[in-house]
Amino acid sequence: MAGPKLNIRSKIWLENEEGEVVFGLGRLKILEAVGRLGSIHAAGKELNIGYRAIWARLKATEERLGVPLLIKKKGGAAGGGSTLTPLGEELVAQYSKVQKEIEDKTDAEFEKRLGDYLNL
Amino acid sequence: MAGPKLNIRSKIWLENEEGEVVFGLGRLKILEAVGRLGSIHAAGKELNIGYRAIWARLKATEERLGVPLLIKKKGGAAGGGSTLTPLGEELVAQYSKVQKEIEDKTDAEFEKRLGDYLNL
């Protein structure tokens, strides 16, 4: 179909009843990186986000969920590190799947319903 | 499952290659109201949005799509009015379906994958 090329965008997140963000794609990336790299410091370096910003976001998510997502390891010279709790790992794994499913579904729905009219 | 009650939120929209919004839920509501009420003025009153704001958004969408969505009727004393072009009507009808499908799918996916861990 003619017309300018359009991009389909989608965003999903979880809010508490006060309308505060509990979890979303940004926090998913942070939590995934902390789990994979084993430290908030390393995750911050990779994602180019400051340690305090990461810490504040994950702390807010833990408080809003009422469950711990990170376990801080006591460090020696290497400064410890962090691992994910089982729920933290589950949240990364399952939320990633939800995110992917919704992106695919959104693309498919737009293509199916508006592909004849718009250049998607 | 225990924990605070969480709300699932989702947002979908179309962007052009410059990253400008072409269409989304806000514009859908505007276009739907203009079509149903037959005038930008009446739609603005219902949605509590100024005439100029509505006009600017629909104009930007028309320019970014490269197609007309509204037909302005020449008015007498009643000041004319606006109707939707066939593409405008199709956009309202099909985009509404996409929006609904994605909301349902998002709820279902979260429930399926995170319902055991979170209070959704």
mmCIF file of C-alpha atoms in Angstrom:
data_model
loop_
_atom_site.group_PDB
_atom_site.id
_atom_site.type_symbol
_atom_site.label_atom_id
_atom_site.label_comp_id
_atom_site.label_asym_id
_atom_site.label_seq_id
_atom_site.Cartn_x
_atom_site.Cartn_y
_atom_site.Cartn_z
ATOM 1 C CA MET A 1 0.000 0.000 0.000
ATOM 2 C CA ALA A 2 1.141 3.555 -0.703
ATOM 3 C CA GLY A 3 1.921 6.256 1.813
ATOM 4 C CA PRO A 4 4.856 6.816 4.165
ATOM 5 C CA LYS A 5 6.353 3.865 6.020
ATOM 6 C CA LEU A 6 4.843 3.562 9.507
ATOM 7 C CA ASN A 7 6.231 1.867 12.568
ATOM 8 C CA ILE A 8 4.019 0.090 15.073
ATOM 9 C CA ARG A 9 4.903 0.810 18.673
ATOM 10 C CA SER A 10 3.627 -0.838 21.808
ATOM 11 C CA LYS A 11 4.278 -0.467 25.493
ATOM 12 C CA ILE A 12 3.048 -2.551 28.400
ATOM 13 C CA TRP A 13 3.601 -2.087 32.114
ATOM 14 C CA LEU A 14 2.248 -2.902 35.558
ATOM 15 C CA GLU A 15 0.927 -0.236 37.883
ATOM 16 C CA ASN A 16 -0.219 -0.349 41.485
ATOM 17 C CA GLU A 17 -3.569 1.098 42.551
ATOM 18 C CA GLU A 18 -1.919 4.474 43.155
ATOM 19 C CA GLY A 19 -0.944 4.602 39.471
ATOM 20 C CA GLU A 20 2.773 4.135 40.199
ATOM 21 C CA VAL A 21 4.845 2.027 37.806
ATOM 22 C CA VAL A 22 5.661 -1.337 39.366
ATOM 23 C CA PHE A 23 7.337 -3.014 36.406
ATOM 24 C CA GLY A 24 7.886 -2.398 32.715
ATOM 25 C CA LEU A 25 10.370 -2.856 29.887
ATOM 26 C CA GLY A 26 12.978 -0.549 31.456
ATOM 27 C CA ARG A 27 12.980 -2.436 34.734
ATOM 28 C CA LEU A 28 12.930 -5.751 32.881
ATOM 29 C CA LYS A 29 16.170 -4.807 31.100
ATOM 30 C CA ILE A 30 17.734 -3.726 34.379
ATOM 31 C CA LEU A 31 16.717 -6.849 36.273
ATOM 32 C CA GLU A 32 17.783 -9.123 33.416
ATOM 33 C CA ALA A 33 21.212 -7.453 33.246
ATOM 34 C CA VAL A 34 21.734 -7.635 37.022
ATOM 35 C CA GLY A 35 20.861 -11.332 36.972
ATOM 36 C CA ARG A 36 23.087 -12.080 34.006
ATOM 37 C CA LEU A 37 26.069 -9.994 35.130
ATOM 38 C CA GLY A 38 25.739 -10.647 38.849
ATOM 39 C CA SER A 39 26.073 -7.031 39.902
ATOM 40 C CA ILE A 40 24.189 -3.744 39.832
ATOM 41 C CA HIS A 41 27.425 -1.954 39.020
ATOM 42 C CA ALA A 42 28.074 -4.075 35.905
ATOM 43 C CA ALA A 43 24.431 -3.787 34.804
ATOM 44 C CA GLY A 44 24.605 -0.005 35.141
ATOM 45 C CA LYS A 45 27.753 0.112 33.053
ATOM 46 C CA GLU A 46 26.213 -1.994 30.288
ATOM 47 C CA LEU A 47 22.934 -0.067 30.236
ATOM 48 C CA ASN A 48 24.581 3.305 30.813
ATOM 49 C CA ILE A 49 22.431 4.007 33.880
ATOM 50 C CA GLY A 50 23.864 5.159 37.203
ATOM 51 C CA TYR A 51 24.068 2.782 40.164
ATOM 52 C CA ARG A 52 21.737 4.929 42.262
ATOM 53 C CA ALA A 53 19.096 5.123 39.500
ATOM 54 C CA ILE A 54 19.094 1.337 39.110
ATOM 55 C CA TRP A 55 19.004 0.793 42.829
ATOM 56 C CA ALA A 56 16.126 3.265 43.310
ATOM 57 C CA ARG A 57 14.028 1.660 40.586
ATOM 58 C CA LEU A 58 14.511 -1.913 41.768
ATOM 59 C CA LYS A 59 13.942 -0.846 45.384
ATOM 60 C CA ALA A 60 10.664 0.841 44.383
ATOM 61 C CA THR A 61 9.593 -2.278 42.489
ATOM 62 C CA GLU A 62 10.401 -4.515 45.462
ATOM 63 C CA GLU A 63 8.453 -2.252 47.805
ATOM 64 C CA ARG A 64 5.465 -2.017 45.466
ATOM 65 C CA LEU A 65 5.405 -5.788 44.950
ATOM 66 C CA GLY A 66 6.071 -6.487 48.602
ATOM 67 C CA VAL A 67 8.686 -9.124 47.727
ATOM 68 C CA PRO A 68 12.476 -9.134 47.307
ATOM 69 C CA LEU A 69 13.875 -9.464 43.793
ATOM 70 C CA LEU A 70 17.579 -9.157 44.607
ATOM 71 C CA ILE A 71 19.900 -10.833 47.070
ATOM 72 C CA LYS A 72 22.955 -8.759 47.901
ATOM 73 C CA LYS A 73 26.061 -10.827 48.416
ATOM 74 C CA LYS A 74 28.531 -9.636 51.031
ATOM 75 C CA GLY A 75 31.674 -8.759 49.200
ATOM 76 C CA GLY A 76 35.332 -8.925 49.901
ATOM 77 C CA ALA A 77 37.776 -7.043 47.731
ATOM 78 C CA ALA A 78 35.522 -7.557 44.709
ATOM 79 C CA GLY A 79 32.680 -5.660 46.417
ATOM 80 C CA GLY A 80 30.117 -8.445 46.551
ATOM 81 C CA GLY A 81 27.423 -8.392 43.930
ATOM 82 C CA SER A 82 23.762 -9.230 43.513
ATOM 83 C CA THR A 83 21.822 -12.248 42.385
ATOM 84 C CA LEU A 84 18.115 -12.534 41.668
ATOM 85 C CA THR A 85 15.691 -14.247 44.004
ATOM 86 C CA PRO A 86 13.650 -17.080 42.450
ATOM 87 C CA LEU A 87 10.757 -14.625 42.020
ATOM 88 C CA GLY A 88 13.122 -12.115 40.401
ATOM 89 C CA GLU A 89 14.221 -14.776 37.923
ATOM 90 C CA GLU A 90 10.642 -15.808 37.246
ATOM 91 C CA LEU A 91 9.633 -12.197 36.684
ATOM 92 C CA VAL A 92 12.405 -11.732 34.100
ATOM 93 C CA ALA A 93 11.588 -14.983 32.314
ATOM 94 C CA GLN A 94 7.808 -14.621 32.227
ATOM 95 C CA TYR A 95 7.649 -10.880 31.599
ATOM 96 C CA SER A 96 10.049 -11.298 28.652
ATOM 97 C CA LYS A 97 7.649 -13.804 27.156
ATOM 98 C CA VAL A 98 4.650 -11.529 27.685
ATOM 99 C CA GLN A 99 6.534 -8.626 26.084
ATOM 100 C CA LYS A 100 7.448 -10.739 23.052
ATOM 101 C CA GLU A 101 3.919 -12.148 22.663
ATOM 102 C CA ILE A 102 2.378 -8.677 22.756
ATOM 103 C CA GLU A 103 4.857 -7.258 20.240
ATOM 104 C CA ASP A 104 4.143 -10.125 17.843
ATOM 105 C CA LYS A 105 0.386 -9.891 18.347
ATOM 106 C CA THR A 106 0.438 -6.121 17.816
ATOM 107 C CA ASP A 107 2.351 -6.450 14.557
ATOM 108 C CA ALA A 108 0.015 -9.206 13.353
ATOM 109 C CA GLU A 109 -3.172 -7.332 14.272
ATOM 110 C CA PHE A 110 -2.106 -4.099 12.580
ATOM 111 C CA GLU A 111 -1.006 -5.975 9.493
ATOM 112 C CA LYS A 112 -4.262 -7.932 9.347
ATOM 113 C CA ARG A 113 -6.614 -5.019 9.967
ATOM 114 C CA LEU A 114 -4.835 -1.990 8.577
ATOM 115 C CA GLY A 115 -2.291 -3.464 6.161
ATOM 116 C CA ASP A 116 -4.617 -2.782 3.220
ATOM 117 C CA TYR A 117 -4.876 0.901 4.115
ATOM 118 C CA LEU A 118 -1.501 1.817 5.579
ATOM 119 C CA ASN A 119 2.133 1.132 4.772
ATOM 120 C CA LEU A 120 3.019 -0.902 7.878
ATOM 121 C CA MET B 1 -1.844 -14.747 44.936
ATOM 122 C CA ALA B 2 -0.813 -12.375 47.702
ATOM 123 C CA GLY B 3 0.678 -8.915 47.286
ATOM 124 C CA PRO B 4 -0.841 -5.596 46.297
ATOM 125 C CA LYS B 5 -3.385 -5.475 43.468
ATOM 126 C CA LEU B 6 -1.696 -4.611 40.167
ATOM 127 C CA ASN B 7 -3.180 -3.124 37.042
ATOM 128 C CA ILE B 8 -1.983 -4.101 33.582
ATOM 129 C CA ARG B 9 -1.531 -1.164 31.235
ATOM 130 C CA SER B 10 -0.860 -1.170 27.521
ATOM 131 C CA LYS B 11 -0.427 1.456 24.876
ATOM 132 C CA ILE B 12 -0.087 1.093 21.115
ATOM 133 C CA TRP B 13 0.503 3.727 18.489
ATOM 134 C CA LEU B 14 1.789 4.341 14.967
ATOM 135 C CA GLU B 15 4.867 6.443 14.293
ATOM 136 C CA ASN B 16 6.421 7.680 11.084
ATOM 137 C CA GLU B 17 10.114 7.179 10.351
ATOM 138 C CA GLU B 18 10.907 10.508 12.044
ATOM 139 C CA GLY B 19 9.472 9.123 15.294
ATOM 140 C CA GLU B 20 6.411 11.412 15.180
ATOM 141 C CA VAL B 21 3.075 10.041 16.382
ATOM 142 C CA VAL B 22 0.785 9.366 13.422
ATOM 143 C CA PHE B 23 -2.113 7.715 15.229
ATOM 144 C CA GLY B 24 -2.942 6.373 18.681
ATOM 145 C CA LEU B 25 -5.729 6.003 21.212
ATOM 146 C CA GLY B 26 -6.130 9.761 21.726
ATOM 147 C CA ARG B 27 -6.563 10.437 18.015
ATOM 148 C CA LEU B 28 -8.820 7.410 17.684
ATOM 149 C CA LYS B 29 -11.175 8.884 20.286
ATOM 150 C CA ILE B 30 -11.120 12.258 18.524
ATOM 151 C CA LEU B 31 -11.756 10.817 15.072
ATOM 152 C CA GLU B 32 -14.492 8.514 16.347
ATOM 153 C CA ALA B 33 -16.246 11.430 18.078
ATOM 154 C CA VAL B 34 -16.006 13.685 15.016
ATOM 155 C CA GLY B 35 -17.494 10.944 12.850
ATOM 156 C CA ARG B 36 -20.279 10.173 15.290
ATOM 157 C CA LEU B 37 -21.180 13.783 16.118
ATOM 158 C CA GLY B 38 -20.543 15.223 12.669
ATOM 159 C CA SER B 39 -18.489 18.157 13.845
ATOM 160 C CA ILE B 40 -15.111 18.996 15.349
ATOM 161 C CA HIS B 41 -16.792 21.521 17.644
ATOM 162 C CA ALA B 42 -19.164 18.921 19.117
ATOM 163 C CA ALA B 43 -16.354 16.362 19.456
ATOM 164 C CA GLY B 44 -14.209 18.920 21.282
ATOM 165 C CA LYS B 45 -17.034 19.685 23.677
ATOM 166 C CA GLU B 46 -17.603 16.020 24.444
ATOM 167 C CA LEU B 47 -13.912 15.229 24.898
ATOM 168 C CA ASN B 48 -13.143 18.510 26.622
ATOM 169 C CA ILE B 49 -10.425 19.361 24.104
ATOM 170 C CA GLY B 50 -10.202 22.708 22.320
ATOM 171 C CA TYR B 51 -11.153 23.002 18.650
ATOM 172 C CA ARG B 52 -7.647 24.083 17.681
ATOM 173 C CA ALA B 53 -6.020 21.159 19.504
ATOM 174 C CA ILE B 54 -8.282 18.673 17.737
ATOM 175 C CA TRP B 55 -7.765 20.317 14.404
ATOM 176 C CA ALA B 56 -3.983 20.381 14.813
ATOM 177 C CA ARG B 57 -3.817 16.709 15.727
ATOM 178 C CA LEU B 58 -6.025 15.495 12.891
ATOM 179 C CA LYS B 59 -4.220 17.778 10.436
ATOM 180 C CA ALA B 60 -0.860 16.338 11.525
ATOM 181 C CA THR B 61 -2.221 12.805 11.140
ATOM 182 C CA GLU B 62 -3.551 13.561 7.643
ATOM 183 C CA GLU B 63 -0.205 15.063 6.619
ATOM 184 C CA ARG B 64 1.788 12.180 8.065
ATOM 185 C CA LEU B 65 -0.448 9.590 6.387
ATOM 186 C CA GLY B 66 -0.651 11.569 3.175
ATOM 187 C CA VAL B 67 -4.412 11.042 2.943
ATOM 188 C CA PRO B 68 -7.496 13.012 4.021
ATOM 189 C CA LEU B 69 -9.510 11.709 6.973
ATOM 190 C CA LEU B 70 -12.086 14.507 7.210
ATOM 191 C CA ILE B 71 -14.382 16.197 4.735
ATOM 192 C CA LYS B 72 -15.397 19.673 5.804
ATOM 193 C CA LYS B 73 -18.951 20.561 4.835
ATOM 194 C CA LYS B 74 -19.626 24.141 3.852
ATOM 195 C CA GLY B 75 -21.987 25.535 6.445
ATOM 196 C CA GLY B 76 -24.789 28.016 6.512
ATOM 197 C CA ALA B 77 -25.978 29.376 9.818
ATOM 198 C CA ALA B 78 -25.179 26.081 11.555
ATOM 199 C CA GLY B 79 -21.507 26.433 10.625
ATOM 200 C CA GLY B 80 -21.142 23.339 8.463
ATOM 201 C CA GLY B 81 -19.534 20.351 10.088
ATOM 202 C CA SER B 82 -17.207 17.484 9.272
ATOM 203 C CA THR B 83 -17.666 13.911 8.166
ATOM 204 C CA LEU B 84 -15.076 11.183 7.852
ATOM 205 C CA THR B 85 -13.685 10.014 4.535
ATOM 206 C CA PRO B 86 -14.036 6.272 3.830
ATOM 207 C CA LEU B 87 -10.422 5.829 4.960
ATOM 208 C CA GLY B 88 -11.165 7.831 8.116
ATOM 209 C CA GLU B 89 -14.061 5.514 8.894
ATOM 210 C CA GLU B 90 -11.992 2.434 8.152
ATOM 211 C CA LEU B 91 -9.210 3.714 10.403
ATOM 212 C CA VAL B 92 -11.635 4.192 13.299
ATOM 213 C CA ALA B 93 -13.264 0.789 12.801
ATOM 214 C CA GLN B 94 -10.097 -1.249 12.324
ATOM 215 C CA TYR B 95 -7.920 0.552 14.863
ATOM 216 C CA SER B 96 -10.641 0.091 17.504
ATOM 217 C CA LYS B 97 -10.515 -3.645 16.856
ATOM 218 C CA VAL B 98 -6.719 -3.729 17.090
ATOM 219 C CA GLN B 99 -6.851 -1.768 20.353
ATOM 220 C CA LYS B 100 -9.408 -4.164 21.849
ATOM 221 C CA GLU B 101 -7.532 -7.285 20.680
ATOM 222 C CA ILE B 102 -4.288 -6.059 22.212
ATOM 223 C CA GLU B 103 -5.906 -5.148 25.528
ATOM 224 C CA ASP B 104 -7.494 -8.604 25.744
ATOM 225 C CA LYS B 105 -4.299 -10.361 24.715
ATOM 226 C CA THR B 106 -2.248 -8.371 27.224
ATOM 227 C CA ASP B 107 -4.599 -9.253 30.084
ATOM 228 C CA ALA B 108 -4.598 -12.918 29.061
ATOM 229 C CA GLU B 109 -0.820 -13.151 28.698
ATOM 230 C CA PHE B 110 -0.099 -11.528 32.057
ATOM 231 C CA GLU B 111 -2.668 -13.723 33.762
ATOM 232 C CA LYS B 112 -1.274 -16.854 32.126
ATOM 233 C CA ARG B 113 2.392 -16.160 32.744
ATOM 234 C CA LEU B 114 2.474 -14.061 35.898
ATOM 235 C CA GLY B 115 -0.849 -14.782 37.569
ATOM 236 C CA ASP B 116 0.789 -17.364 39.854
ATOM 237 C CA TYR B 117 3.328 -14.834 41.099
ATOM 238 C CA LEU B 118 1.507 -11.508 41.111
ATOM 239 C CA ASN B 119 -1.918 -10.246 42.141
ATOM 240 C CA LEU B 120 -3.187 -9.219 38.691
#
